Coordinates of C-alpha atoms in Angstrom, one line a residue:
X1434 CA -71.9 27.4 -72.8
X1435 CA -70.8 24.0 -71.0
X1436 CA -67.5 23.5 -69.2
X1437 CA -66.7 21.0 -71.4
X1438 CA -67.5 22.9 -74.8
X1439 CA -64.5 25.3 -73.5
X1440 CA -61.7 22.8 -73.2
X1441 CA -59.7 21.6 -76.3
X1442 CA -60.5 17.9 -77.3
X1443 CA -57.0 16.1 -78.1
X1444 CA -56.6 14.1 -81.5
X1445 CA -53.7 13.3 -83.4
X1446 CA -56.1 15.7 -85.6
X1447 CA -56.2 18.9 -83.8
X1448 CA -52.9 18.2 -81.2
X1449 CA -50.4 21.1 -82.0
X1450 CA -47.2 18.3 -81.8
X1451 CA -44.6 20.8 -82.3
X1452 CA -45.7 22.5 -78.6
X1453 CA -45.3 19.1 -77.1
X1454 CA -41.9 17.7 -75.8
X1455 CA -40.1 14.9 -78.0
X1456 CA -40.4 12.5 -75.0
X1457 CA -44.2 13.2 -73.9
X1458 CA -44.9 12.9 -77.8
X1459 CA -43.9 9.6 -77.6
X1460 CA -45.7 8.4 -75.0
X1461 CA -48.7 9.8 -76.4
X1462 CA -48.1 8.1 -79.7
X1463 CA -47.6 4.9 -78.0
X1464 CA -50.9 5.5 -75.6
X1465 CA -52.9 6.3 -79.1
X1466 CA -51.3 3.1 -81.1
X1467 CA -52.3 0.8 -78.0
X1468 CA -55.6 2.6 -78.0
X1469 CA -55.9 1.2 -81.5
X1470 CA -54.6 -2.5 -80.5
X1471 CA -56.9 -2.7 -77.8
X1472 CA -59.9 -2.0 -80.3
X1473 CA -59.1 -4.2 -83.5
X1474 CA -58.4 -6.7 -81.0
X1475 CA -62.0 -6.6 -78.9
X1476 CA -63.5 -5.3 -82.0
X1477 CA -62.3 -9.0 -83.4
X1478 CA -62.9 -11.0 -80.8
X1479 CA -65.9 -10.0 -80.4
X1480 CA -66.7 -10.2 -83.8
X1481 CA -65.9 -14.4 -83.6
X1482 CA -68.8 -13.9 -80.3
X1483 CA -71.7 -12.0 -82.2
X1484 CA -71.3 -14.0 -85.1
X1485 CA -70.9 -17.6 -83.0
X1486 CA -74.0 -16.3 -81.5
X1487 CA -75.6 -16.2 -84.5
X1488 CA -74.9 -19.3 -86.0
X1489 CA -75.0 -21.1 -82.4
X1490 CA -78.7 -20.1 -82.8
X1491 CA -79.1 -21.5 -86.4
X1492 CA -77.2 -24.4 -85.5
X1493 CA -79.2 -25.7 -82.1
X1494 CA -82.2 -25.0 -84.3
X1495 CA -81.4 -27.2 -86.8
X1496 CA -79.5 -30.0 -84.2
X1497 CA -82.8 -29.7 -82.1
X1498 CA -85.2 -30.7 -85.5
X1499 CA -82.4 -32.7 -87.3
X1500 CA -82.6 -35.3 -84.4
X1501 CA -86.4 -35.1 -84.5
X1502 CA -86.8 -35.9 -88.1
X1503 CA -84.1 -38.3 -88.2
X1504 CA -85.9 -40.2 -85.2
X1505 CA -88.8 -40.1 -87.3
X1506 CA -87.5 -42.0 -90.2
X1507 CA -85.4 -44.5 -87.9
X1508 CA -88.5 -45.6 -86.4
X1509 CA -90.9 -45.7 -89.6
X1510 CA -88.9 -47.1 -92.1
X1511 CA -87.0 -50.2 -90.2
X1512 CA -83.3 -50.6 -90.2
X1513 CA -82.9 -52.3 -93.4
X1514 CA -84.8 -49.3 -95.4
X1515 CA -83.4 -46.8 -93.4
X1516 CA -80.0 -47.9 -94.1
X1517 CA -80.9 -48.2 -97.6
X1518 CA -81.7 -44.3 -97.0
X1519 CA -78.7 -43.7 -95.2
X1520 CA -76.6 -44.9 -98.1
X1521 CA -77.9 -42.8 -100.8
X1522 CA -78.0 -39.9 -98.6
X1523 CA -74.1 -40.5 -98.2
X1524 CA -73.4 -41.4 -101.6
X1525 CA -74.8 -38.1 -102.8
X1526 CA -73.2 -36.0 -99.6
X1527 CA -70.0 -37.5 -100.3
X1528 CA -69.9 -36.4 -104.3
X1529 CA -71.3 -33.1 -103.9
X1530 CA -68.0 -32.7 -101.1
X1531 CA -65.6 -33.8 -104.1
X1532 CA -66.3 -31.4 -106.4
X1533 CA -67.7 -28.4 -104.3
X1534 CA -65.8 -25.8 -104.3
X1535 CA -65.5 -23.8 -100.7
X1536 CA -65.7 -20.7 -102.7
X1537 CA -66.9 -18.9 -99.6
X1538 CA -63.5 -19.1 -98.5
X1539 CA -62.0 -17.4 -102.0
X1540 CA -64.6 -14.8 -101.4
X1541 CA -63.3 -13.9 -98.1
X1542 CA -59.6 -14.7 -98.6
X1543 CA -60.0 -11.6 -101.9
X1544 CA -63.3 -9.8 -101.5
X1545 CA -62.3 -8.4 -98.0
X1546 CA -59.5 -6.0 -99.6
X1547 CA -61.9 -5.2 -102.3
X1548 CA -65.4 -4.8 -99.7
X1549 CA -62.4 -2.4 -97.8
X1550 CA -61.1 -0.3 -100.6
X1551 CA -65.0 0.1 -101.8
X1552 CA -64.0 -1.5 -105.0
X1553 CA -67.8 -2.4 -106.1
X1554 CA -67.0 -4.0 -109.4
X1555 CA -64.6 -6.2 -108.8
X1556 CA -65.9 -7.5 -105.8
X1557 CA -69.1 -8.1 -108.0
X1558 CA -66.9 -9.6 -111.0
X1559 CA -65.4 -11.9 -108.1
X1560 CA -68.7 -12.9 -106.8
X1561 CA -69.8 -14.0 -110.4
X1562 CA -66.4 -15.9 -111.0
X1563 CA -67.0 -17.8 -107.8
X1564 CA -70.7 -18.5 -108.9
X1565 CA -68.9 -20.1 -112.2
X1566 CA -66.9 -22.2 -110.3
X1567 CA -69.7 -23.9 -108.3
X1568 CA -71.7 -24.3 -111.4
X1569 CA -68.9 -25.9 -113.2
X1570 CA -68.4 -28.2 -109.8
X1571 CA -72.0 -29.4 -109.8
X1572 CA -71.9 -30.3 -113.5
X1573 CA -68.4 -32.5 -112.8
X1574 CA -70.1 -33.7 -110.4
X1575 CA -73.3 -34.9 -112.3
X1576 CA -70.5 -36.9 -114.2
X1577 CA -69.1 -38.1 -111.5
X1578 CA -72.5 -39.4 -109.7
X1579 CA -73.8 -41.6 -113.0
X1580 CA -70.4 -43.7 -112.8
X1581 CA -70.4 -43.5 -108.9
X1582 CA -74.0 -44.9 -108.8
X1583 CA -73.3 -47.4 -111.1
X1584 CA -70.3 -48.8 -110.0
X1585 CA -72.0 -49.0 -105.8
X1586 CA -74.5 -49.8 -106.9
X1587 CA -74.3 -53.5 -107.5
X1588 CA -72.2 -53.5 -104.4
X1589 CA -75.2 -52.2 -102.2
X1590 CA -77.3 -54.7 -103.6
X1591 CA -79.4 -51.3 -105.2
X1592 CA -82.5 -52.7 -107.7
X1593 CA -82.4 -50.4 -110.9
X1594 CA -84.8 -48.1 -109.3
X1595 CA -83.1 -47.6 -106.5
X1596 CA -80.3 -46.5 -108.8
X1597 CA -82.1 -43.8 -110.7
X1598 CA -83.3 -42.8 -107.4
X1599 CA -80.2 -42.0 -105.9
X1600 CA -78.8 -40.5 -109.3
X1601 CA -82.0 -38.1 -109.2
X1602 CA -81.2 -37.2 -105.9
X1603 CA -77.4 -36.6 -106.2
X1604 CA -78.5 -34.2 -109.1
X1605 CA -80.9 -32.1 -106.7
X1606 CA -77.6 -31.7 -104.4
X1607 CA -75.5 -30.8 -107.3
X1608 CA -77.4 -28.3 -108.2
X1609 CA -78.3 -26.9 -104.4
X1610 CA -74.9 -24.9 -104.3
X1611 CA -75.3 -22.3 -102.0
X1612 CA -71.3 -21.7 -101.2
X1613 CA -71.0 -18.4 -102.9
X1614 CA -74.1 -16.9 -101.5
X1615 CA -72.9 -17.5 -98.1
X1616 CA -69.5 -16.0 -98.6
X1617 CA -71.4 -12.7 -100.0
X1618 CA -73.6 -12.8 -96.5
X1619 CA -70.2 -13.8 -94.6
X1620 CA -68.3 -11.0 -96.1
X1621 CA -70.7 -8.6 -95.4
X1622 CA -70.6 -9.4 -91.7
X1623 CA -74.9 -10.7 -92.2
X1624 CA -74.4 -13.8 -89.8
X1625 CA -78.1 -13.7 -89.0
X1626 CA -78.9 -13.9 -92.0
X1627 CA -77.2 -17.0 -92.8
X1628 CA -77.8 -18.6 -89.8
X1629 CA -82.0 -17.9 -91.0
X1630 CA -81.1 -19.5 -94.5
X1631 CA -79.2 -22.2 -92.9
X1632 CA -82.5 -23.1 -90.8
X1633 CA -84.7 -23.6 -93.4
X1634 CA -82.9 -26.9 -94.0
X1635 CA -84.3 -29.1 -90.8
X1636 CA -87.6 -27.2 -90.6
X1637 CA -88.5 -28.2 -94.5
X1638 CA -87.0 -31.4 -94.0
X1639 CA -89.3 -32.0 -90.6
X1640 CA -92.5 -30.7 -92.5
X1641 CA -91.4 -33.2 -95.6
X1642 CA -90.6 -36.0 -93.2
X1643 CA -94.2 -35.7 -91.1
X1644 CA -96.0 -35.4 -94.1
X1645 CA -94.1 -38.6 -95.8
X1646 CA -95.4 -40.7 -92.8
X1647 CA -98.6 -39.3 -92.7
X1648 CA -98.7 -40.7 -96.5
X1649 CA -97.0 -44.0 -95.9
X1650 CA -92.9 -44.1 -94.7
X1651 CA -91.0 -45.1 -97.6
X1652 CA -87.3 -44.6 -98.8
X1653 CA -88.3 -42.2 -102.1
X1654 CA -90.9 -40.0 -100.2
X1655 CA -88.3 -39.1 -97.3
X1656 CA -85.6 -38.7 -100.7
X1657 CA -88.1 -36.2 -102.2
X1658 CA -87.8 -34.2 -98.7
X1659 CA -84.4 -34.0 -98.3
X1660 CA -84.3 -32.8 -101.9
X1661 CA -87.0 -30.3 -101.5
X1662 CA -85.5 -28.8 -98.5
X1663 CA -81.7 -28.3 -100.1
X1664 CA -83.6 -26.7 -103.1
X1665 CA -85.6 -24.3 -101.0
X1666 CA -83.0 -23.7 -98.4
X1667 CA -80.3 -22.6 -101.8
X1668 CA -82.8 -20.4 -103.1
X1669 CA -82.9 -18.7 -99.5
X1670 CA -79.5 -18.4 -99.2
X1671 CA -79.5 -16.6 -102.8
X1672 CA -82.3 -13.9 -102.5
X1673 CA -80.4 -13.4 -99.1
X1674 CA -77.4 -12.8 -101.0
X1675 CA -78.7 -10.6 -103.6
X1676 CA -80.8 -8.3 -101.1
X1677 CA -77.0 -7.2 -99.9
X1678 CA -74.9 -7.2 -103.3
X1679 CA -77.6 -7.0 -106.0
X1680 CA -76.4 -8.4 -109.1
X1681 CA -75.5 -6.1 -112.3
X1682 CA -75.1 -7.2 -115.7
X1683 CA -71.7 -5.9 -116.0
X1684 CA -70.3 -8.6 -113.6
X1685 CA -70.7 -11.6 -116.5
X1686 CA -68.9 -9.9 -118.9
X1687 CA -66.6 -12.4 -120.5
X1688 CA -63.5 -10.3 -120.4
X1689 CA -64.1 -9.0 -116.6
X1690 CA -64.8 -12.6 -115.8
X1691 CA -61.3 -13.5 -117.3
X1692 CA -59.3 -10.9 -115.6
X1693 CA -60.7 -12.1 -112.3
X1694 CA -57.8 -14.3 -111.3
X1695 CA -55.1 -11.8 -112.4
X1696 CA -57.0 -9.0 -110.1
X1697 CA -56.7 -11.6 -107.2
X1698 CA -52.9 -13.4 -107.4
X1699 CA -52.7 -16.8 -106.3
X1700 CA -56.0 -17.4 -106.7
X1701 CA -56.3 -20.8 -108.7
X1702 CA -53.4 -21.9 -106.4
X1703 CA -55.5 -21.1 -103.5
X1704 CA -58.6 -22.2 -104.2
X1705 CA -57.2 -25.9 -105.4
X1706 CA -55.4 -26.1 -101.9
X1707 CA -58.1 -24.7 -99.8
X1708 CA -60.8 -27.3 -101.8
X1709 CA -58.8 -30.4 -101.6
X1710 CA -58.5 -29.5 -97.7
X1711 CA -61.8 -28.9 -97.5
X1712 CA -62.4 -31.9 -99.6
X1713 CA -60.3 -34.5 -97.9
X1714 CA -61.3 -33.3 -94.1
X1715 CA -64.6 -33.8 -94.9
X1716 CA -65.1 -37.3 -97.4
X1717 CA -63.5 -39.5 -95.0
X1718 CA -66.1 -39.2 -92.7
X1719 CA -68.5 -39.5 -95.1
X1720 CA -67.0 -42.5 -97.0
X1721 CA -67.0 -44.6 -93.2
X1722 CA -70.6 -44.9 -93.7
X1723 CA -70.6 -46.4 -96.9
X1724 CA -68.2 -48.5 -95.9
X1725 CA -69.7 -49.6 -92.9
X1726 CA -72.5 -50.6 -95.0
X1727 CA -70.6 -52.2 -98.1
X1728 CA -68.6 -54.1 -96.0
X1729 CA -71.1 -55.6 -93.3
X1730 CA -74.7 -54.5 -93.9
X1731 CA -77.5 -51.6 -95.1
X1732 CA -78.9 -51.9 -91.2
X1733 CA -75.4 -51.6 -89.8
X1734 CA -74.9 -48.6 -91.6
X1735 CA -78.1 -47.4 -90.7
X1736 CA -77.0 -47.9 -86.8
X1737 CA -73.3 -45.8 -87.4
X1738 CA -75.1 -43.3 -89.8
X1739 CA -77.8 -42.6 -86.0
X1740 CA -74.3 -42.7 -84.0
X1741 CA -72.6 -40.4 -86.2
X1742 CA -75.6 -37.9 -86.8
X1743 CA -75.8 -37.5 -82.8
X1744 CA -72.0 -36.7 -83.4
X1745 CA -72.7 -34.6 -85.9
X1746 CA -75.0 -32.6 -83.9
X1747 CA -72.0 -31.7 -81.4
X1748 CA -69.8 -31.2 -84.5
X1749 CA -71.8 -28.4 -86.2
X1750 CA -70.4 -26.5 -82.9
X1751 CA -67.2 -26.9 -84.0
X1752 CA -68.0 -25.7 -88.1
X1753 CA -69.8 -22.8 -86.6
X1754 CA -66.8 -22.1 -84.6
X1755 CA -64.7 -22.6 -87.3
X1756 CA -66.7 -20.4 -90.0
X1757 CA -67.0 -17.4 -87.3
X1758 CA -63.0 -17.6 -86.7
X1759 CA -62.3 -18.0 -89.9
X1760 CA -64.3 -14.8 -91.3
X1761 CA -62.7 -13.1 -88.2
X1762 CA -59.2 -13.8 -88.9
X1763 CA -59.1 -13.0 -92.8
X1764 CA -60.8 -9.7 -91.7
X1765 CA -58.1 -9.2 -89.2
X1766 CA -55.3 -10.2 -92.0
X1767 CA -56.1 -7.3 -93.9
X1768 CA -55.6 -4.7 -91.2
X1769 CA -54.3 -6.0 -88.4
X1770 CA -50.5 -6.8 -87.4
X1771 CA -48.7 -9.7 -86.8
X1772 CA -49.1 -9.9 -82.8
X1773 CA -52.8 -8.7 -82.7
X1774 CA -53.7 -12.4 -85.0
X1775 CA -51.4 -14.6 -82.7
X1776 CA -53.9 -12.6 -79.5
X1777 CA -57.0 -13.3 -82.1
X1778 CA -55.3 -16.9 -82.3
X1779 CA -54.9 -17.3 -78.9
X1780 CA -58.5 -16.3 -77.7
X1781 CA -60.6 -18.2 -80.5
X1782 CA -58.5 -21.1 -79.5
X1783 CA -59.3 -21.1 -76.3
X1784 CA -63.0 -20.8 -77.1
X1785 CA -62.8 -23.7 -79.0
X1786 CA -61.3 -25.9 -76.2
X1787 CA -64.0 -24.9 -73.7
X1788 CA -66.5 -25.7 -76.6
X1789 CA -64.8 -28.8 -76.9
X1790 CA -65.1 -29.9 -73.0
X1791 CA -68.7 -28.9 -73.0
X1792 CA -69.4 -31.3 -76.0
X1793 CA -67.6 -34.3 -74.0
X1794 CA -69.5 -33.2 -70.6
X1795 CA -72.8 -33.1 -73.1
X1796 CA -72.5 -36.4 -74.3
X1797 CA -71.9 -37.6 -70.6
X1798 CA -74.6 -36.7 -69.4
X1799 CA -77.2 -37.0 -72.2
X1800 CA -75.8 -39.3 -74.9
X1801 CA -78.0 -42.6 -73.8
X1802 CA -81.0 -40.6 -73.0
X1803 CA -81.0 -38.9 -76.2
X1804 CA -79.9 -42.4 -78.3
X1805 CA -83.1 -44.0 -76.5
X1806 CA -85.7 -40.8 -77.3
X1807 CA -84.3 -40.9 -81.1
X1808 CA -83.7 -44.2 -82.0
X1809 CA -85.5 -46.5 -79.5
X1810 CA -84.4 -49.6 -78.2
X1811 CA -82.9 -51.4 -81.0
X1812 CA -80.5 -49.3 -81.4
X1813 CA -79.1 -49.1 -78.0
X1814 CA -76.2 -51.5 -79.2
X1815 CA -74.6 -48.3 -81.3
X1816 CA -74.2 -46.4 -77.8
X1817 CA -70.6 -47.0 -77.5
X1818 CA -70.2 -45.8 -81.5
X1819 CA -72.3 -42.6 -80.1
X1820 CA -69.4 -42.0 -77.4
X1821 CA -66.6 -42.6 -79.8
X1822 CA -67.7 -40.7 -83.0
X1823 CA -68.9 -37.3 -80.1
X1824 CA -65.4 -37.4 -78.5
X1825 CA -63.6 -37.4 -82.1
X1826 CA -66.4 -34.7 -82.8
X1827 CA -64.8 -32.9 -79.8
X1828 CA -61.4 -33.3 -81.0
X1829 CA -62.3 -31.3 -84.1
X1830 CA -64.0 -28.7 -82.2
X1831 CA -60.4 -28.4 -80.5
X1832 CA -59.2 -27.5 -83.6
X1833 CA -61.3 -25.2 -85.6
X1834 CA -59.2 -22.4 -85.0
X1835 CA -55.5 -24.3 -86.6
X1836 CA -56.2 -24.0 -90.2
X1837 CA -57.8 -20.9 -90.6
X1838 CA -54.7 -19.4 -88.7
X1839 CA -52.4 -21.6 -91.2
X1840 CA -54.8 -20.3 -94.8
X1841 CA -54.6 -16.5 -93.2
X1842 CA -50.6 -16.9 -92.2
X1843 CA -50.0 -18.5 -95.8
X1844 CA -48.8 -21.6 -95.1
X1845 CA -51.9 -23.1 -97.4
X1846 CA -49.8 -25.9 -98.9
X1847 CA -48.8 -27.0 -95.1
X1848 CA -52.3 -27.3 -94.5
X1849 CA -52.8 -29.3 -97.2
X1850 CA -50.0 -31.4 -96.4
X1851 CA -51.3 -32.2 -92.9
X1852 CA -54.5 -33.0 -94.2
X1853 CA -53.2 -35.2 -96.5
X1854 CA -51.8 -37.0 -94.0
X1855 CA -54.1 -37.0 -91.8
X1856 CA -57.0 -38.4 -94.2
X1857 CA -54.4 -40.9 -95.5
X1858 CA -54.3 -42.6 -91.7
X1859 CA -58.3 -42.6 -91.7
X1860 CA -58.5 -44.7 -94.7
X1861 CA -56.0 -47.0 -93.8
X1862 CA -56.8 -47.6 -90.4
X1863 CA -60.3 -47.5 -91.6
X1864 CA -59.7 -50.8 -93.8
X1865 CA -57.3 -52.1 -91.1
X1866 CA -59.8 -51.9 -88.8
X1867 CA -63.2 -52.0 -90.0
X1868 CA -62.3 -55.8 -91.3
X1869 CA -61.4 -56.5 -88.0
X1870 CA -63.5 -55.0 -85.5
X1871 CA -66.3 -54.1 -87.4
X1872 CA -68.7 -50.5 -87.0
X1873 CA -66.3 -49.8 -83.6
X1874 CA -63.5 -50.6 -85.7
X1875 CA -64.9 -47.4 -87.8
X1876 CA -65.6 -45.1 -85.2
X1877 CA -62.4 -46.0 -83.4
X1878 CA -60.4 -45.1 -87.0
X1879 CA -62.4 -42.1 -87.2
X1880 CA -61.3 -40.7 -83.2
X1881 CA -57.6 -41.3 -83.9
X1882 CA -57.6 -39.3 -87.7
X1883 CA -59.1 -36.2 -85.8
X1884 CA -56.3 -36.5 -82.8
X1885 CA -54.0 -37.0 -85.3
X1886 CA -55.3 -33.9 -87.3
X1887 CA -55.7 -32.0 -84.0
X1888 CA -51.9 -32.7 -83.0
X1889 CA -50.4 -31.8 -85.9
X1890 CA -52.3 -28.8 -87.1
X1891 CA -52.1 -27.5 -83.7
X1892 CA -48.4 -27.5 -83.4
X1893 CA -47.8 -26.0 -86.9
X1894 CA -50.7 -23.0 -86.1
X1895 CA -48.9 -22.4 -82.8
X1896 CA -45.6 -21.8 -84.9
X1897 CA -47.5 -20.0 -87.9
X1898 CA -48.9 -17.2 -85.9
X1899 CA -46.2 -16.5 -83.3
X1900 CA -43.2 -17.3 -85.7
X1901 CA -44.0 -15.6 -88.6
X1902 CA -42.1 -15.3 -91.8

C-alpha cells in the first residue's frame, strides 16, 4: 500500500466538522469558497480565450480571402459596376439587419438555465421557437425588400433588371438565416465548429468569384456567388447544429411552441430590446454606403464600400470578441456571483482594449500597403477613409465587452437607450456632413457615433457590474 493511500483526503464530503474548532472551520470554509472563486473565474476567462481562439482563426480566414476576392472584383468589374455591386450587396445586408432577429442571443440569455438543469425538452421547444422567429423575420423582410428595391431603385439609377436582380438576391439572404443554429453551437460551448461554418462563407465566395472572371466579370455572376456562398454556408451551420441537438418532432408541437415564452419570462421584452440594439448598431453603418452612393455616385460608393471592408476586416475582431464575451458572461450569470462578473468584466475589457491598440498599430503599419495590393492605384484616394473607418473599427473593439455586461446585468432597456442615441447622432451627422464634406464627411460621422457609443456604454457597464441593484 502507498503512503498516500493511508492518509485521509479532506472534502467538505468526508471532513468530520464537528471535530474541528468553530474558528479553524471558518477558515477552511472560506479557503474552500475562494477555491471555488478562483475556478469559475479562470474557468471563465479562459473560456472568452479558447473560444476567441477559435473564432480568431475563422475570422483571419475569412479577413485573409474576403480581401482577396473583393480585390478581385474591384479590379474586373471597374468602379462604376462595382459600385453598382456594392449597392445591392448593401441594400440586401442592410434589410436582412432589420428584420433579423439575434435569436442566438435569446438562446443563450434562456437555454443556459435549461442546457444546466438538463431540461432536454424545453431547451428543444426553445430552439424551434427561435427557428420561428427567424423564419417569420425573413418573410417580413421579403416584404420589406420589394418596396425597398423599388423605391432606391429609381434613385440609384437601377434599369429594371437590375431591380429584379437585387430583389432575387435579397431573397437568397432572407432566407440564409443561420442565427439560431449558431446559438445551439454557441450554447453548447462548439466554437470550432462555428468558426468552420463561418469559413465556408469567403472560401465559396473566392471559388464563385475566380470562376465568374474566368467566365467574364459581370455584376450578376459575382451576385450569384455571394448568394451561393450564404446558402451553403446556412446549411453548414444547420447540419452543424443538428449533429449536437438533433431535432425531435415533439419540439413543433403547437401548444409547446406556445408555452415557450411563459417558460422563459421576459422573453418578447427581451428579444425586441436586444434586436432593435442589434438592429440599430449595425444599419447605420450599412445605410452610409448607400448613402454615399445616392448622394454623390455608384463609383464613390464603390471607393468607401473598399475603405470600409478593410475596416471591416479589423472589426470582425471586435464581433469575435464580443460573441466570445458575451457567451461567457451569460454563462457566468447563471452561476456565478455578483463580484466574480465585474472580475469577468474587468478582464474581457481589458482584452478588448489591447485588441483595440493592435488594430490601430495594424492599420499603421499596413493600411497603404494593403489598399494598394487590393485595390490598385485608383483607389489610393480612399486611403484617408481606410484610416478613419479602421480607428472607428477600433473604437468598437474597445467596447465589445459594455453591452453584453449591461443585457447580462439587466439593464436591457439602458442599452437600448444608448443605442438609440448613439445611432440617432450617426444619421444626423451623417446628412450634416456627408452634404458637406462628401465620403470623409461619412467616415468622419461614422468615428464619432462609435466614440460616442464607446463613452457612454462604457460608463453605464462600469456602474452596471460594480453597482449592482
Amino acid at each position: 500500500m502507498h503512503i498516500a493511500d493511508a492518509i485521509p483526503v479532506a472534502s467538505p464530503l468526508n471532513t468530520d466538522w464537528t471535530a474541528i474548532p468553530v474558528h479553524h472551520g471558518r477558515k477552511l470554509l472560506r479557503r474552500l469558497r475562494h477555491r471555488e472563486t478562483d475556478t469559475h473565474r479562470d474557468g471563465a476567462w479562459q473560456g472568452i480565450l479558447r473560444n476567441t481562439g477559435w473564432l480568431l482563426a475563422g475570422k483571419i480566414v475569412g479577413a485573409i480571402l474576403s480581401l482577396i476576392y473583393l480585390g478581385l472584383a474591384t479590379r474586373s468589374l471597374g468602379p462604376t459596376a462595382f459600385g453598382q455591386f456594392v449597392l445591392i450587396l448593401g441594400t440586401g445586408q442592410a434589410i436582412v439587419t432589420i428584420v433579423s432577429f439575434e435569436s442566438w442571443q435569446l438562446l443563450l440569455r434562456y437555454g443556459m438555465e435549461r442546457l444546466r438543469a438538463g431540461q432536454a425538452d424545453a431547451l428543444g421547444r426553445l430552439v424551434a421557437f427561435c427557428l420561428i422567429l427567424d423564419l417569420a423575420g425573413a418573410l417580413v423582410g421579403a416584404c420589406l425588400a420589394v418596396a425597398g428595391v423599388a423605391l432606391l431603385g429609381p434613385w440609384f439609377g437601377w434599369s429594371t433588371g437590375t431591380q429584379s436582380q437585387a430583389l432575387a438576391f435579397c431573397f437568397v439572404l432572407l432566407a440564409s438565416f443561420r442565427s439560431s443554429a449558431t446559438g445551439v453551437l454557441r450554447l453548447h460551448d462548439r466554437f470550432g465548429a462555428a468558426a468552420f461554418a463561418e469559413t465556408v462563407t469567403p472560401v465559396v465566395r473566392l471559388i464563385g468569384a475566380l470562376l465568374v472572371l474566368s467566365l467574364g466579370a459581370s455584376v450578376l455572376g459575382l451576385l450569384i456567388a455571394w448568394a451561393v456562398a450564404e446558402l451553403i454556408t446556412a446549411a453548414a451551420h444547420w447540419v452543424l447544429a443538428f449533429r449536437v441537438l438533433p431535432p425531435r418532432r415533439e419540439w413543433w408541437r403547437w401548444r409547446g411552441l406556445l408555452a415557450v415564452p411563459k417558460e422563459c419570462p421576459g422573453l418578447w421584452r427581451y428579444a425586441a430590446i436586444t434586436n432593435a440594439g442589434s438592429t440599430l448598431g449595425l444599419v447605420g453603418k450599412q445605410v452610409a454606403v448607400l448613402l454615399v452612393g445616392a448622394s454623390v455616385s455608384p463609383a464613390a460608393a464603390g471607393g468607401y464600400r473598399i475603405a470600409h471592408q478593410l475596416g471591416q476586416a479589423l472589426a470582425n475582431i471586435s464581433d469575435m470578441l464580443s460573441r466570445a464575451t458575451f457567451s461567457e458572461i451569460m454563462r457566468a450569470r447563471a452561476g456565478h456571483t455578483a463580484a466574480q462578473l465585474a472580475r469577468l468584466f474587468r478582464s474581457a475589457s481589458l482584452l478588448a482594449l489591447i485588441t483595440a491598440a493592435i488594430m490601430i498599430a495594424i492599420l499603421l503599419l499596413f493600411g497603404r500597403a494593403t489598399l494598394l495590393l487590393l485595390a490598385g492605384k485608383h483607389y489610393m484616394s480612399v486611403y484617408p477613409l481606410v484610416l478613419i473607418l479602421g480607428t472607428a473599427a477600433a473604437l468598437d473593439a474597445g467596447s465589445v465587452s459594455f453591452e453584453p455586461a449591461l443585457l447580462a446585468t439587466g439593464r436591457v432597456w439602458l442599452a437600448l437607450r444608448l443605442r438609440l442615441i448613439s445611432t440617432a447622432f450617426l444619421f444626423g451627422a451623417l446628412f450634416l456632413l456627408l452634404d458637406k464634406m462628401g465620403p470623409i464627411g461619412a467616415a468622419l460621422a461614422t468615428l464619432l457615433a462609435s466614440l460616442l457609443a464607446l463613452v457612454m456604454l462604457g460608463t453605464a457597464a462600469w456602474r452596471a457590474v460594480h453597482q449592482p441593484r
